[in-house]
Structure formats: C-alpha cells, structure tokens
CSV table of C-alpha atoms in Angstrom, one decimal:
chain,number,residue,atom,x,y,z
K,178,MET,CA,19.8,-5.2,7.2
K,179,ALA,CA,22.0,-4.8,10.6
K,180,ASP,CA,20.4,-1.0,11.2
K,181,LYS,CA,16.7,-3.0,10.8
K,182,ARG,CA,15.6,-0.1,9.8
K,183,ASN,CA,11.9,0.4,8.2
K,184,ILE,CA,10.7,-0.2,4.6
K,185,PHE,CA,6.7,1.5,3.4
K,186,LEU,CA,5.6,0.4,0.4
K,187,ILE,CA,3.0,3.2,-0.8
K,188,GLY,CA,1.6,3.3,-3.8
K,189,PRO,CA,-1.6,2.9,-5.9
K,190,MET,CA,-3.9,-0.5,-6.0
K,191,GLY,CA,-3.3,-3.2,-8.1
K,192,ALA,CA,1.1,-2.3,-7.9
K,193,GLY,CA,1.3,-4.9,-6.3
K,194,LYS,CA,2.5,-4.0,-2.9
K,195,SER,CA,0.9,-7.1,-1.0
K,196,THR,CA,3.4,-9.4,-3.5
K,197,ILE,CA,6.2,-7.3,-3.7
K,198,GLY,CA,7.0,-6.8,-0.3
K,199,ARG,CA,6.3,-10.6,0.5
K,200,GLN,CA,9.3,-11.0,-1.2
K,201,LEU,CA,11.2,-8.5,-0.8
K,202,ALA,CA,10.5,-9.3,3.9
K,203,LYS,CA,11.8,-12.8,2.5
K,204,SER,CA,15.1,-11.8,0.8
K,205,LEU,CA,16.2,-9.6,3.8
K,206,HIS,CA,15.1,-11.9,6.6
K,207,LEU,CA,11.7,-8.8,7.6
K,208,GLU,CA,8.8,-9.7,8.6
K,209,PHE,CA,6.0,-8.7,7.0
K,210,PHE,CA,2.8,-6.4,7.1
K,211,ASP,CA,0.2,-5.2,5.3
K,212,SER,CA,-2.2,-2.6,7.0
K,213,ASP,CA,-5.0,-4.1,4.6
K,214,ALA,CA,-4.4,-7.3,5.9
K,215,GLU,CA,-4.0,-6.1,9.3
K,216,ILE,CA,-7.5,-4.7,9.8
K,217,GLU,CA,-9.1,-8.0,8.3
K,218,ARG,CA,-7.5,-9.8,11.5
K,219,ARG,CA,-8.1,-7.4,13.4
K,220,THR,CA,-11.9,-6.9,12.5
K,221,GLY,CA,-12.8,-10.4,11.7
K,222,ALA,CA,-14.2,-8.9,8.7
K,223,ASP,CA,-13.0,-8.4,5.6
K,224,ILE,CA,-12.4,-4.6,4.2
K,225,SER,CA,-15.4,-4.8,1.3
K,226,TRP,CA,-17.6,-5.2,4.7
K,227,VAL,CA,-15.8,-2.7,7.1
K,228,PHE,CA,-16.3,0.0,4.2
K,229,GLU,CA,-20.1,-0.7,3.8
K,230,LEU,CA,-20.3,-0.9,7.7
K,231,GLU,CA,-18.4,2.6,9.0
K,232,GLY,CA,-17.8,3.8,5.2
K,233,GLU,CA,-15.0,5.2,3.8
K,234,GLU,CA,-13.9,6.8,7.3
K,235,GLY,CA,-14.4,4.6,9.2
K,236,PHE,CA,-11.7,3.0,7.7
K,237,ARG,CA,-9.5,5.4,7.7
K,238,ASP,CA,-9.9,5.3,11.5
K,239,ARG,CA,-8.2,1.9,11.5
K,240,GLU,CA,-5.6,2.5,8.9
K,241,GLU,CA,-4.3,5.0,10.4
K,242,LYS,CA,-4.4,3.6,14.0
K,243,VAL,CA,-3.4,0.2,12.5
K,244,ILE,CA,-0.8,2.0,10.3
K,245,ASN,CA,0.7,4.1,14.0
K,246,GLU,CA,1.3,0.9,15.7
K,247,LEU,CA,3.1,-0.5,12.5
K,248,THR,CA,5.8,1.4,11.3
K,249,GLU,CA,6.4,1.5,15.5
K,250,ASN,CA,8.4,-1.8,14.6
K,251,THR,CA,12.2,-1.5,13.8
K,252,GLY,CA,13.0,-4.0,11.1
K,253,ILE,CA,9.7,-4.8,8.8
K,254,VAL,CA,8.3,-4.1,5.4
K,255,LEU,CA,4.6,-2.9,5.3
K,256,ALA,CA,2.6,-2.5,2.2
K,257,THR,CA,0.2,-0.3,2.9
K,258,GLY,CA,-3.3,0.2,1.8
K,259,GLY,CA,-3.7,2.4,-1.6
K,260,GLY,CA,-5.3,5.5,0.5
K,261,SER,CA,-3.4,5.5,3.6
K,262,VAL,CA,-1.4,8.4,2.2
K,263,ILE,CA,-5.3,10.4,2.0
K,264,SER,CA,-4.0,10.8,6.0
K,265,LYS,CA,-1.1,13.3,7.1
K,266,GLU,CA,-1.2,11.4,9.9
K,267,ASN,CA,0.6,9.1,8.4
K,268,ARG,CA,2.8,10.1,5.9
K,269,ASN,CA,4.2,12.1,8.1
K,270,ARG,CA,4.6,9.2,10.8
K,271,LEU,CA,6.1,6.7,7.6
K,272,SER,CA,8.3,9.7,6.1
K,273,ALA,CA,10.1,9.2,10.1
K,274,ARG,CA,9.9,5.4,11.2
K,275,GLY,CA,11.7,4.3,7.9
K,276,VAL,CA,11.9,4.2,4.2
K,277,VAL,CA,9.4,4.6,1.7
K,278,VAL,CA,9.5,3.1,-2.3
K,279,TYR,CA,6.6,4.2,-4.2
K,280,LEU,CA,5.3,1.7,-6.2
K,281,LYS,CA,4.3,2.9,-9.3
K,282,THR,CA,1.7,1.4,-12.9
K,283,THR,CA,0.0,2.8,-15.1
K,284,ILE,CA,-3.7,2.6,-14.6
K,285,ASP,CA,-4.0,-0.1,-17.3
K,286,LYS,CA,-2.5,-2.6,-15.4
K,287,GLN,CA,-4.3,-1.3,-12.8
K,288,VAL,CA,-7.3,-2.5,-14.3
K,289,ALA,CA,-5.9,-5.4,-16.1
K,290,ARG,CA,-5.1,-6.3,-12.1
K,291,THR,CA,-7.9,-5.8,-10.3
K,292,GLU,CA,-10.5,-6.1,-12.8
K,293,ARG,CA,-11.7,-9.3,-11.2
K,294,ASP,CA,-11.6,-8.5,-8.2
K,295,LYS,CA,-14.3,-7.7,-5.1
K,296,ARG,CA,-12.4,-7.1,-2.3
K,297,ARG,CA,-11.9,-4.0,-3.1
K,298,PRO,CA,-14.2,-1.4,-2.6
K,299,LEU,CA,-13.9,1.6,-4.5
K,300,ILE,CA,-14.3,0.1,-7.8
K,301,ALA,CA,-16.2,-3.3,-7.0
K,302,GLU,CA,-19.0,-2.1,-7.7
K,303,ALA,CA,-18.6,0.5,-9.9
K,304,ASP,CA,-19.9,1.2,-13.6
K,305,ASN,CA,-16.1,2.5,-14.5
K,306,PRO,CA,-13.7,0.8,-13.1
K,307,ARG,CA,-11.3,2.9,-14.8
K,308,GLU,CA,-12.7,6.7,-14.1
K,309,VAL,CA,-12.2,5.8,-10.6
K,310,LEU,CA,-9.1,4.3,-10.6
K,311,GLU,CA,-7.9,7.4,-12.7
K,312,LYS,CA,-9.8,9.8,-10.6
K,313,LEU,CA,-7.9,8.1,-7.5
K,314,ALA,CA,-4.7,8.6,-9.4
K,315,ASP,CA,-5.3,12.5,-9.7
K,316,GLU,CA,-6.1,12.3,-5.9
K,317,ARG,CA,-3.2,10.4,-5.2
K,318,ASN,CA,-0.5,10.0,-7.0
K,319,PRO,CA,0.8,13.7,-5.4
K,320,PHE,CA,0.6,12.0,-1.7
K,321,TYR,CA,2.6,9.5,-3.5
K,322,GLU,CA,5.6,11.4,-5.2
K,323,GLU,CA,5.9,14.0,-1.8
K,324,ILE,CA,6.9,11.6,0.6
K,325,ALA,CA,8.3,8.8,-1.7
K,326,ASP,CA,11.9,7.9,-1.1
K,327,VAL,CA,12.2,5.5,-4.0
K,328,VAL,CA,9.9,5.4,-7.0
K,329,ILE,CA,9.6,1.8,-8.5
K,330,GLN,CA,7.9,1.4,-11.6
K,331,THR,CA,6.2,-2.0,-11.1
K,332,ASP,CA,4.6,-2.7,-14.7
K,333,GLU,CA,5.7,-6.1,-16.9
K,334,GLN,CA,8.3,-7.1,-13.8
K,335,SER,CA,8.0,-9.7,-12.0
K,336,ALA,CA,7.3,-9.5,-7.7
K,337,LYS,CA,11.0,-11.1,-7.3
K,338,VAL,CA,13.4,-8.6,-10.3
K,339,VAL,CA,11.4,-5.7,-8.5
K,340,ALA,CA,11.8,-6.2,-4.6
K,341,ASN,CA,15.8,-7.4,-5.5
K,342,GLU,CA,15.5,-3.7,-7.1
K,343,ILE,CA,14.6,-2.3,-4.1
K,344,ILE,CA,17.4,-3.6,-2.7
K,345,GLU,CA,19.8,-3.1,-5.0
K,346,LYS,CA,18.4,1.1,-5.5
K,347,LEU,CA,18.1,0.6,-1.0
K,348,GLY,CA,21.6,-0.3,-1.1
K,349,LEU,CA,20.9,-2.8,1.2
C-alpha cells in the first residue's frame, strides 16, 4: 500500500474481526493490532477480569485510550472490540484516521461462533446469549452503519475470502 493508509475493522463479536484482520494484514504486508489483545497485554489480565474488576465503564475508558494510540499509527490493520463504537470519540477517530470496514454477521452466526467462548464478558454468564446479542445489535448496528466506509458480510466465507473481498472493494 503506497499511501500506508489504515484499515479499521468494526462489527459485533463473532464477526471475525481478529481472524480476518490478521489475514488482511498478512496479505497487505501491514502490521496487525487487536484493541482487546492490546488491552490484555497492557493490563496483564484478560478482558473478562478487567470487566469484573473495573466494570464496563472502566474497560471502555481503557479501550478509548488504546484505540486513540493505535489509530495514530500509519499502515496498520486494527480489529476493534464490538462495543468500541459506543464511544463518539472512537467513532470520530476511526472515521478520521483510516478506512472503516464493517464486518457484518447474523445473530445465528454470532451465537454459533461465541457459544463456548468464556472470554466474552457480555455473554459469558448470560442465561440467554441470543437475547443479549440481539440487544447489542439493536444498540450498536446504527453506529457501525454510521462510520462504515465499506460493509462486508462474513457469514459462510473464510477469512481469506473476506480479506480478498476487502482488498478488492478498497482497490488495493
């Protein structure tokens, strides 16, 4: 990529942001970051523990700082947490500092992809994960749509196919 522009992946949990992001970065010879992984690296604890100790508000504060720092880089692919778009500051920074790709998936796919994952604090202890995912979709989908430069459906496609579709749609 001659101009070293950034690509930011947004979307709900289970959309494949991290997996697709790694593939995309590899294909484009860019550095890959995952905002959740970066928070875990900096705190020395997993996201669930940060949520438990600091609550969602404390986690979101950390997330905002990490996204601000990471988006100041150039030539990166960044996979963001599903709830990162709640913050107006995050939405503004993502929009201003790179190309935003919304990885869209169905609730059915999210349930299937996250049902055994205990590292997702918003659904790990939920009696009805589908209900939680539907509520999150209602809250967050308008934000994803608001800042997306490109929307890609990830259901039934491999990470490589989706990464290639992103590359094609962005003309890279």
